[in-house]
Amino acid sequence: YCYDKTSCEARWLRLRTLMSSDRWPEVKTVGGILSSDREENPHFAEANHVLVPYCSSDSWSGTAKKVAGQKFAFLGAEIVNEVVKELFSWEQLGSGRELYLAGSSAGGTGVLVNLD
């Protein structure tokens, strides 16, 4: 994550994909707990999987909109809320009884700060 103008500008130059989703592919195949291969993921292979790329640089916790004179917005909490709202609007997912959130590094922190 970044925490001030200097660290955010350096992160933007060095790790832009962690601050914006504009360069991410529309579809990405990953393994592990998101794999649909029964051998690789025997417990959750048949589940619906959604990968939300980390792009907010605020551990999915920010609610700060970009204001005049600032280059960045930190809306990670808003992104999580909108993703969950979208998933529950899908007929086949809206009737589900369980939703599992998982993440590593800042994604793991984001899961913890968004549980309620």
Coordinates of N, CA, C and O in Angstrom, one line a residue:
Y1 N 0.8 -1.2 0.0 CA 0.0 0.0 0.0 C 0.9 1.2 0.0 O 2.1 1.2 0.2
C2 N 0.3 2.4 -0.2 CA 1.0 3.6 -0.1 C 0.3 4.5 0.9 O -0.9 4.3 1.2
Y3 N 1.0 5.5 1.5 CA 0.4 6.2 2.6 C 0.6 7.7 2.5 O 0.0 8.5 3.4
D4 N 1.3 8.3 1.5 CA 1.4 9.7 1.4 C 1.7 10.0 -0.1 O 1.9 9.1 -0.9
K5 N 1.8 11.3 -0.5 CA 1.9 11.6 -1.8 C 3.2 11.0 -2.4 O 3.2 10.5 -3.5
T6 N 4.3 11.1 -1.7 CA 5.6 10.6 -2.2 C 5.5 9.1 -2.4 O 5.9 8.6 -3.5
S7 N 5.0 8.3 -1.4 CA 5.0 6.9 -1.6 C 4.0 6.4 -2.7 O 4.2 5.5 -3.4
C8 N 2.9 7.1 -2.8 CA 1.9 6.8 -3.8 C 2.4 7.1 -5.2 O 2.2 6.3 -6.2
E9 N 3.1 8.2 -5.4 CA 3.6 8.5 -6.7 C 4.7 7.5 -7.1 O 4.8 7.1 -8.3
A10 N 5.5 7.1 -6.2 CA 6.6 6.1 -6.5 C 5.9 4.8 -6.8 O 6.3 4.1 -7.7
R11 N 4.9 4.4 -6.1 CA 4.2 3.2 -6.4 C 3.5 3.2 -7.7 O 3.5 2.2 -8.5
W12 N 2.9 4.4 -8.1 CA 2.3 4.5 -9.4 C 3.3 4.3 -10.5 O 3.0 3.6 -11.5
L13 N 4.5 4.8 -10.4 CA 5.5 4.6 -11.4 C 6.1 3.2 -11.4 O 6.4 2.6 -12.5
R14 N 6.2 2.5 -10.3 CA 6.8 1.2 -10.2 C 5.8 0.1 -10.2 O 6.1 -1.0 -10.8
L15 N 4.6 0.2 -9.6 CA 3.7 -0.9 -9.5 C 2.2 -0.4 -9.9 O 1.3 -0.6 -9.1
R16 N 2.1 0.1 -11.1 CA 0.8 0.7 -11.5 C -0.3 -0.3 -11.4 O -1.5 0.0 -11.1
T17 N -0.1 -1.6 -11.7 CA -1.1 -2.6 -11.7 C -1.7 -2.8 -10.3 O -2.8 -3.4 -10.2
L18 N -1.0 -2.3 -9.3 CA -1.6 -2.4 -7.9 C -2.4 -1.2 -7.5 O -2.9 -1.1 -6.4
M19 N -2.4 -0.2 -8.5 CA -3.2 1.0 -8.2 C -4.3 1.3 -9.2 O -5.0 2.2 -9.0
S20 N -4.4 0.5 -10.2 CA -5.4 0.6 -11.2 C -5.6 -0.7 -11.9 O -4.7 -1.5 -12.1
S21 N -6.9 -0.9 -12.3 CA -7.2 -2.2 -13.0 C -7.2 -2.0 -14.5 O -7.5 -2.9 -15.3
D22 N -6.8 -0.8 -15.0 CA -6.9 -0.5 -16.4 C -6.0 -1.4 -17.3 O -6.2 -1.5 -18.5
R23 N -5.0 -2.0 -16.8 CA -4.1 -2.8 -17.5 C -4.3 -4.3 -17.3 O -3.5 -5.1 -17.8
W24 N -5.3 -4.7 -16.5 CA -5.5 -6.1 -16.2 C -6.4 -6.7 -17.4 O -7.2 -6.0 -18.0
P25 N -6.1 -8.0 -17.7 CA -7.0 -8.6 -18.7 C -8.4 -8.8 -18.2 O -8.6 -8.9 -17.0
E26 N -9.4 -8.9 -19.1 CA -10.7 -9.0 -18.7 C -11.0 -10.4 -18.0 O -11.8 -10.5 -17.1
V27 N -10.3 -11.4 -18.5 CA -10.4 -12.8 -18.0 C -9.0 -13.2 -17.6 O -8.0 -13.1 -18.4
K28 N -8.8 -13.8 -16.4 CA -7.5 -14.3 -16.0 C -7.7 -15.6 -15.3 O -8.6 -15.8 -14.5
T29 N -6.9 -16.6 -15.7 CA -7.0 -17.9 -15.1 C -5.9 -18.1 -14.1 O -4.7 -17.8 -14.3
V30 N -6.3 -18.5 -12.9 CA -5.4 -18.7 -11.8 C -5.6 -20.1 -11.2 O -6.6 -20.7 -11.5
G31 N -4.7 -20.5 -10.3 CA -4.8 -21.8 -9.7 C -5.2 -21.7 -8.2 O -5.7 -20.7 -7.8
G32 N -4.8 -22.7 -7.5 CA -5.0 -22.8 -6.1 C -6.5 -22.8 -5.8 O -7.3 -23.5 -6.4
I33 N -6.9 -22.0 -4.8 CA -8.3 -22.1 -4.3 C -9.3 -21.6 -5.4 O -10.5 -21.8 -5.3
L34 N -8.8 -20.9 -6.4 CA -9.7 -20.4 -7.5 C -9.7 -21.4 -8.7 O -10.3 -21.1 -9.7
S35 N -9.0 -22.5 -8.6 CA -8.9 -23.4 -9.7 C -10.2 -24.2 -9.8 O -10.8 -24.6 -8.8
S36 N -10.6 -24.5 -11.0 CA -11.8 -25.4 -11.3 C -11.3 -26.8 -11.5 O -12.1 -27.7 -11.9
D37 N -10.0 -27.1 -11.4 CA -9.5 -28.4 -11.5 C -9.7 -29.2 -10.2 O -9.2 -28.8 -9.2
R38 N -10.4 -30.3 -10.3 CA -10.8 -31.1 -9.1 C -9.5 -31.6 -8.4 O -9.5 -31.8 -7.2
E39 N -8.5 -31.9 -9.1 CA -7.3 -32.5 -8.5 C -6.5 -31.4 -7.8 O -6.0 -31.6 -6.7
E40 N -6.5 -30.2 -8.3 CA -5.8 -29.1 -7.7 C -6.6 -28.5 -6.5 O -6.1 -28.0 -5.5
N41 N -7.9 -28.5 -6.7 CA -8.8 -27.8 -5.7 C -10.0 -28.7 -5.4 O -11.1 -28.4 -5.8
P42 N -9.8 -29.8 -4.7 CA -10.9 -30.7 -4.5 C -12.1 -30.2 -3.7 O -13.2 -30.7 -3.9
H43 N -11.9 -29.2 -2.9 CA -13.0 -28.7 -2.0 C -13.8 -27.7 -2.7 O -15.0 -27.6 -2.4
F44 N -13.3 -26.9 -3.6 CA -14.0 -25.7 -4.2 C -14.0 -25.7 -5.7 O -14.4 -24.7 -6.3
A45 N -13.6 -26.8 -6.3 CA -13.5 -26.8 -7.8 C -14.9 -26.5 -8.5 O -14.9 -25.9 -9.5
E46 N -15.9 -27.0 -7.9 CA -17.3 -26.8 -8.4 C -17.9 -25.5 -8.1 O -19.0 -25.1 -8.6
A47 N -17.3 -24.7 -7.2 CA -17.9 -23.4 -6.8 C -17.7 -22.3 -7.9 O -16.9 -22.5 -8.8
N48 N -18.4 -21.3 -7.8 CA -18.2 -20.1 -8.6 C -17.0 -19.4 -8.1 O -16.9 -19.2 -6.8
H49 N -16.1 -18.9 -8.9 CA -14.9 -18.2 -8.5 C -14.9 -16.8 -9.1 O -15.2 -16.7 -10.3
V50 N -14.5 -15.9 -8.3 CA -14.4 -14.5 -8.8 C -13.1 -13.9 -8.3 O -12.8 -13.9 -7.1
L51 N -12.2 -13.5 -9.2 CA -10.9 -12.9 -8.9 C -11.1 -11.4 -9.0 O -11.5 -10.9 -10.1
V52 N -10.9 -10.7 -7.9 CA -10.9 -9.2 -7.9 C -9.4 -8.8 -7.8 O -8.9 -8.9 -6.7
P53 N -8.8 -8.3 -8.9 CA -7.4 -7.9 -8.8 C -7.2 -6.7 -7.8 O -8.0 -5.8 -7.8
Y54 N -6.2 -6.8 -7.0 CA -5.9 -5.8 -6.1 C -5.4 -4.5 -6.8 O -4.4 -4.6 -7.5
C55 N -6.2 -3.5 -6.7 CA -5.9 -2.3 -7.5 C -6.1 -1.0 -6.7 O -6.1 0.1 -7.3
S56 N -6.4 -1.1 -5.4 CA -6.7 0.1 -4.7 C -5.6 0.7 -3.8 O -5.7 1.8 -3.4
S57 N -4.6 -0.1 -3.6 CA -3.4 0.3 -2.8 C -3.8 0.8 -1.4 O -3.1 1.6 -0.8
D58 N -4.9 0.3 -0.9 CA -5.4 0.7 0.5 C -5.9 -0.5 1.3 O -6.7 -0.3 2.2
S59 N -5.4 -1.7 0.9 CA -5.8 -2.9 1.6 C -7.3 -3.1 1.6 O -7.9 -3.6 2.5
W60 N -7.9 -2.7 0.5 CA -9.4 -2.8 0.3 C -10.1 -2.1 1.4 O -11.3 -2.4 1.7
S61 N -9.6 -1.0 1.9 CA -10.2 -0.4 3.1 C -10.6 1.1 2.8 O -11.3 1.7 3.7
G62 N -10.1 1.7 1.8 CA -10.3 3.1 1.6 C -11.7 3.6 1.2 O -12.5 2.8 0.6
T63 N -12.0 4.8 1.6 CA -13.3 5.4 1.2 C -13.0 6.8 0.7 O -14.0 7.7 0.7
A64 N -11.8 7.2 0.4 CA -11.4 8.5 0.0 C -11.5 8.8 -1.5 O -10.7 8.2 -2.2
K65 N -12.4 9.6 -1.9 CA -12.6 10.0 -3.3 C -11.5 11.0 -3.6 O -11.0 11.7 -2.8
K66 N -11.2 11.0 -4.9 CA -10.2 12.0 -5.4 C -10.8 13.4 -5.3 O -11.9 13.6 -5.7
V67 N -10.0 14.3 -4.8 CA -10.5 15.7 -4.7 C -9.5 16.6 -5.4 O -8.4 16.2 -5.8
A68 N -10.0 17.8 -5.7 CA -9.1 18.7 -6.4 C -7.7 18.8 -5.8 O -7.6 18.9 -4.6
G69 N -6.8 18.8 -6.7 CA -5.4 18.9 -6.2 C -4.7 17.6 -5.9 O -3.5 17.5 -5.6
Q70 N -5.5 16.5 -5.8 CA -5.0 15.2 -5.5 C -5.0 14.3 -6.8 O -5.9 14.4 -7.6
K71 N -4.0 13.5 -6.9 CA -3.9 12.6 -8.0 C -4.6 11.3 -7.9 O -5.0 10.6 -8.8
F72 N -4.8 10.8 -6.6 CA -5.3 9.5 -6.3 C -6.5 9.5 -5.5 O -6.8 10.3 -4.7
A73 N -7.3 8.4 -5.7 CA -8.5 8.1 -4.9 C -8.2 6.7 -4.3 O -7.5 5.9 -4.9
F74 N -8.7 6.5 -3.1 CA -8.5 5.2 -2.4 C -9.9 4.7 -2.0 O -10.5 5.1 -1.0
L75 N -10.5 3.8 -2.9 CA -11.8 3.4 -2.7 C -12.0 1.9 -2.6 O -12.9 1.3 -3.0
G76 N -11.0 1.3 -2.0 CA -11.0 -0.2 -1.9 C -12.3 -0.7 -1.2 O -12.8 -1.7 -1.7
A77 N -12.7 -0.1 -0.1 CA -13.9 -0.6 0.6 C -15.1 -0.5 -0.4 O -16.0 -1.4 -0.4
E78 N -15.2 0.6 -1.1 CA -16.3 0.8 -2.1 C -16.2 -0.3 -3.2 O -17.3 -0.8 -3.7
I79 N -15.0 -0.6 -3.7 CA -14.9 -1.7 -4.7 C -15.4 -3.0 -4.1 O -16.2 -3.7 -4.8
V80 N -15.0 -3.4 -2.9 CA -15.5 -4.6 -2.3 C -17.0 -4.6 -2.2 O -17.7 -5.6 -2.6
N81 N -17.6 -3.5 -1.7 CA -19.1 -3.4 -1.6 C -19.8 -3.6 -2.9 O -20.8 -4.3 -3.0
E82 N -19.2 -3.0 -4.0 CA -19.8 -3.0 -5.3 C -19.7 -4.4 -5.9 O -20.6 -4.9 -6.5
V83 N -18.6 -5.1 -5.7 CA -18.4 -6.5 -6.2 C -19.4 -7.4 -5.5 O -20.1 -8.2 -6.2
V84 N -19.5 -7.3 -4.2 CA -20.5 -8.2 -3.5 C -21.9 -7.9 -3.9 O -22.7 -8.8 -4.2
K85 N -22.3 -6.6 -4.1 CA -23.6 -6.2 -4.5 C -23.9 -6.8 -5.9 O -24.9 -7.4 -6.2
E86 N -22.9 -6.7 -6.8 CA -23.0 -7.3 -8.2 C -23.2 -8.8 -8.1 O -24.1 -9.3 -8.8
L87 N -22.4 -9.5 -7.3 CA -22.5 -10.9 -7.2 C -23.9 -11.4 -6.8 O -24.5 -12.3 -7.3
F88 N -24.4 -10.7 -5.8 CA -25.7 -11.0 -5.2 C -26.9 -10.7 -6.2 O -28.0 -11.2 -6.0
S89 N -26.6 -9.8 -7.2 CA -27.6 -9.5 -8.1 C -27.8 -10.6 -9.2 O -28.8 -10.6 -9.9
W90 N -26.8 -11.4 -9.3 CA -26.9 -12.5 -10.3 C -27.8 -13.6 -9.8 O -27.6 -14.1 -8.6
E91 N -28.8 -14.0 -10.5 CA -29.8 -14.9 -10.1 C -29.2 -16.2 -9.5 O -29.5 -16.6 -8.4
Q92 N -28.2 -16.8 -10.2 CA -27.7 -18.0 -9.7 C -26.8 -17.9 -8.5 O -26.6 -18.8 -7.8
L93 N -26.3 -16.7 -8.2 CA -25.5 -16.5 -7.0 C -26.3 -15.9 -5.9 O -25.9 -16.1 -4.7
G94 N -27.3 -15.1 -6.2 CA -28.1 -14.4 -5.2 C -28.8 -15.4 -4.2 O -29.0 -15.0 -3.1
S95 N -29.0 -16.6 -4.6 CA -29.7 -17.6 -3.8 C -28.7 -18.4 -3.0 O -29.1 -19.3 -2.2
G96 N -27.4 -18.1 -3.1 CA -26.4 -18.9 -2.4 C -26.4 -18.7 -0.9 O -26.9 -17.6 -0.4
R97 N -26.0 -19.6 -0.1 CA -26.0 -19.5 1.3 C -24.7 -19.2 1.9 O -24.6 -18.8 3.1
E98 N -23.6 -19.3 1.1 CA -22.3 -19.1 1.6 C -21.5 -18.2 0.6 O -21.6 -18.4 -0.6
L99 N -20.7 -17.3 1.2 CA -19.8 -16.5 0.4 C -18.4 -16.6 1.1 O -18.3 -16.2 2.3
Y100 N -17.4 -17.0 0.4 CA -16.1 -17.1 0.9 C -15.2 -16.0 0.3 O -15.2 -15.9 -0.9
L101 N -14.6 -15.2 1.2 CA -13.6 -14.2 0.7 C -12.2 -14.7 1.1 O -12.0 -15.2 2.2
A102 N -11.3 -14.6 0.2 CA -9.9 -15.1 0.5 C -9.0 -14.1 -0.1 O -9.3 -13.4 -1.1
G103 N -7.8 -14.0 0.4 CA -6.8 -13.1 -0.2 C -5.4 -13.4 0.5 O -5.4 -14.0 1.5
S104 N -4.4 -12.9 -0.1 CA -3.1 -13.0 0.4 C -2.5 -11.6 0.5 O -2.9 -10.7 -0.2
S105 N -1.6 -11.4 1.4 CA -0.9 -10.1 1.6 C -2.0 -9.0 1.8 O -2.9 -9.2 2.7
A106 N -2.0 -7.9 1.0 CA -3.0 -6.9 1.2 C -4.4 -7.4 1.0 O -5.4 -6.9 1.6
G107 N -4.6 -8.4 0.2 CA -5.9 -9.0 -0.1 C -6.4 -9.7 1.2 O -7.6 -9.6 1.5
G108 N -5.5 -10.3 1.9 CA -5.9 -11.0 3.2 C -6.3 -9.9 4.2 O -7.3 -10.1 4.9
T109 N -5.6 -8.8 4.3 CA -5.9 -7.8 5.2 C -7.3 -7.2 4.8 O -8.1 -6.9 5.6
G110 N -7.5 -7.1 3.5 CA -8.8 -6.6 3.0 C -10.0 -7.4 3.4 O -11.0 -6.9 3.7
V111 N -9.8 -8.7 3.4 CA -10.8 -9.6 3.9 C -11.2 -9.3 5.3 O -12.3 -9.2 5.7
L112 N -10.1 -9.2 6.1 CA -10.4 -9.0 7.6 C -11.1 -7.6 7.8 O -12.0 -7.6 8.6
V113 N -10.7 -6.6 7.1 CA -11.3 -5.3 7.4 C -12.7 -5.1 6.8 O -13.4 -4.2 7.2
N114 N -13.1 -6.0 5.9 CA -14.4 -5.9 5.3 C -15.4 -6.9 5.8 O -16.5 -7.0 5.4
L115 N -15.0 -7.7 6.8 CA -15.9 -8.7 7.3 C -16.8 -8.0 8.3 O -16.4 -7.3 9.2
D116 N -18.1 -8.1 8.1 CA -19.1 -7.6 9.1 C -20.4 -8.2 8.8 O -20.7 -8.8 7.9

